[in-house]
mmCIF file of C-alpha atoms in Angstrom:
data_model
loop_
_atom_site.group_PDB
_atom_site.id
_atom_site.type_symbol
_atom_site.label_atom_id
_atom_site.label_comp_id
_atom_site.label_asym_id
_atom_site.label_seq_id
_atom_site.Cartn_x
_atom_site.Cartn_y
_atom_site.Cartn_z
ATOM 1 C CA UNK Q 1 13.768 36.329 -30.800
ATOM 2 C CA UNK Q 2 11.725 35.490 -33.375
ATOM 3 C CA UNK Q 3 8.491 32.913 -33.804
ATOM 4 C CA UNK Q 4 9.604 29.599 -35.593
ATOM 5 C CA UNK Q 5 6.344 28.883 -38.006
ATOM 6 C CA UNK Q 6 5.594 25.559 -38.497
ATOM 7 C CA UNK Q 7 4.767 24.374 -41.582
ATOM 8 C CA UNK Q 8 0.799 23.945 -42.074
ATOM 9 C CA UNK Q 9 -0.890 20.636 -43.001
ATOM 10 C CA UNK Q 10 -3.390 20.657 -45.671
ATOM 11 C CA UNK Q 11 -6.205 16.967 -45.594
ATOM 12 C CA UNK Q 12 -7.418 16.060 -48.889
ATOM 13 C CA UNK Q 13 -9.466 13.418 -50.469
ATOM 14 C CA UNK Q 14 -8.020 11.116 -53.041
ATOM 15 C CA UNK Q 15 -10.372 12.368 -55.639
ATOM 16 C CA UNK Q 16 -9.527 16.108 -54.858
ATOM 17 C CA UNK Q 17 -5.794 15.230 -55.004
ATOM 18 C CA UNK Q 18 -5.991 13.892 -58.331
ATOM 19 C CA UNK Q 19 -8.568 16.600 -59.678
ATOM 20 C CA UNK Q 20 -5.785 19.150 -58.902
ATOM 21 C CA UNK Q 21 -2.620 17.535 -57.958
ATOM 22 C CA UNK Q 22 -0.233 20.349 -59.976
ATOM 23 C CA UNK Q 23 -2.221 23.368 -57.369
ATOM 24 C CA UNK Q 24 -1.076 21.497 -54.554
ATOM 25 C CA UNK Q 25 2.522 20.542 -55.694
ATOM 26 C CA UNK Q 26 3.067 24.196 -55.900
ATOM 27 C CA UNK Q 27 1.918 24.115 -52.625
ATOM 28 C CA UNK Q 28 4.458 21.653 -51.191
ATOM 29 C CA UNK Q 29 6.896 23.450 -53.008
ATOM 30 C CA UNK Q 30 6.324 26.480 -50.709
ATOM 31 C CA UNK Q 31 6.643 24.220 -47.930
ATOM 32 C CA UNK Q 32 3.041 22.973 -46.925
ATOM 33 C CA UNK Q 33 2.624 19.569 -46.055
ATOM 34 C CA UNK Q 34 -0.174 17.465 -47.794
ATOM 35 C CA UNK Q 35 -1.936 14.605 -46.464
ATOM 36 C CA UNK Q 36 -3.982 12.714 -48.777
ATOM 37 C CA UNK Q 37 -6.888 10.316 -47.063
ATOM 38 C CA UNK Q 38 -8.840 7.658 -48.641
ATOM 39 C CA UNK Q 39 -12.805 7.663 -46.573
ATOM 40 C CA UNK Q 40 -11.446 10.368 -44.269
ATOM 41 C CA UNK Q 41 -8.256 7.904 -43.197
ATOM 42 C CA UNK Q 42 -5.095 9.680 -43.758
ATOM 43 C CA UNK Q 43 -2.973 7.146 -46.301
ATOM 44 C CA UNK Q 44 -0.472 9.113 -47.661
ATOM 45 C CA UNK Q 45 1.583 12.410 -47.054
ATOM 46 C CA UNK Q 46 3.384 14.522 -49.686
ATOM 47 C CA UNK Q 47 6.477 16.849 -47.897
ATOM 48 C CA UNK Q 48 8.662 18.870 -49.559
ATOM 49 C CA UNK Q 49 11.585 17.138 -50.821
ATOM 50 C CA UNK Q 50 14.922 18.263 -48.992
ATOM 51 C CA UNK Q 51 16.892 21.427 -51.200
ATOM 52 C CA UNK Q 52 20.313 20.460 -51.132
ATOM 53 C CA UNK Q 53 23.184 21.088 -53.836
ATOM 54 C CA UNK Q 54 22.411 21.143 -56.914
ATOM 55 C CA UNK Q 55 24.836 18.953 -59.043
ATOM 56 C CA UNK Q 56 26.990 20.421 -61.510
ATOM 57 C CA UNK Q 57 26.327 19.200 -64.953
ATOM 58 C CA UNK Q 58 29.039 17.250 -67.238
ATOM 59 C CA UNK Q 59 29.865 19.424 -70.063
ATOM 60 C CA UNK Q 60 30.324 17.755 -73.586
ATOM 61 C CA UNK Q 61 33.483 18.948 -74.620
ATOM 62 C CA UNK Q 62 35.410 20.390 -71.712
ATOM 63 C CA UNK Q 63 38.484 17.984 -72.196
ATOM 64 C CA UNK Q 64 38.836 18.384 -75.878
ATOM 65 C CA UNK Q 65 42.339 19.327 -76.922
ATOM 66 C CA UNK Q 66 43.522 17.284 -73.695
ATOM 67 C CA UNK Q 67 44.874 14.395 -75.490
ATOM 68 C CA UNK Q 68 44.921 12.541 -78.533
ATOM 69 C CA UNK Q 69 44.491 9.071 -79.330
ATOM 70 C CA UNK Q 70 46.872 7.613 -81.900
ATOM 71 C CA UNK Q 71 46.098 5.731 -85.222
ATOM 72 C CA UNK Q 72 46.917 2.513 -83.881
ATOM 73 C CA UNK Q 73 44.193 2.747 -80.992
ATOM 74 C CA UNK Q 74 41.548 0.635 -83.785
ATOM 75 C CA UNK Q 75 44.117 -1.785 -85.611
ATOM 76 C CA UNK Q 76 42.576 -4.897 -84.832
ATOM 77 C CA UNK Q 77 43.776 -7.029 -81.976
ATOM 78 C CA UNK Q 78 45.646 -10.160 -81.907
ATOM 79 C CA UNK Q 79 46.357 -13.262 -80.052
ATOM 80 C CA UNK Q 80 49.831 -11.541 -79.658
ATOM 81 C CA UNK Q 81 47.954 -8.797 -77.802
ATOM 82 C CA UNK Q 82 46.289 -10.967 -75.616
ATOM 83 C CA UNK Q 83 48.190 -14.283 -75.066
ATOM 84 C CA UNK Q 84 46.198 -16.930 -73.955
ATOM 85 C CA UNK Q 85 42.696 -15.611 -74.822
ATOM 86 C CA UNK Q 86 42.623 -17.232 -78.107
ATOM 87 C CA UNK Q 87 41.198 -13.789 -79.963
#
């Protein structure tokens, strides 16, 4: 049976967070947990963010050929169309 390892905390100042904020977002990204304090208070905690799925991106294009949209799609509409509207 193996050890579960916790993931370490790292305190930092406010000022030092700022000073080098991409370092320790690498950091988090490894899976350390930062927690920022403002006069030696903790205030604020950055965690890694959850890793889920990622989402498949929408291709441009993937229905062309599909269909087709007739001529007669952009005449202009009438009051015949749309009875009532007053178009």
């Amino acid at each position: 049976m193996t050890k579960s390892s916790k993931p370490s905390k790292i305190q930092l100042n406010v000022h030092e967070a700022k000073t080098y904020l991409s370092r320790y977002l690498h950091k988090v990204e490894e899976g350390e947990t930062i927690v920022l304090c403002r006069n030696g208070l903790p205030v604020a905690q950055l965690i890694p963010f959850p890793v889920g799925k990622k989402k498949r991106r929408n291709i441009i294009g993937l229905g062309r050929g599909m269909g087709r949209v007739s001529p007669e799609f952009f005449d202009e509409l009438t009051d015949e169309d749309f009875p009532g509207i007053g178009l």
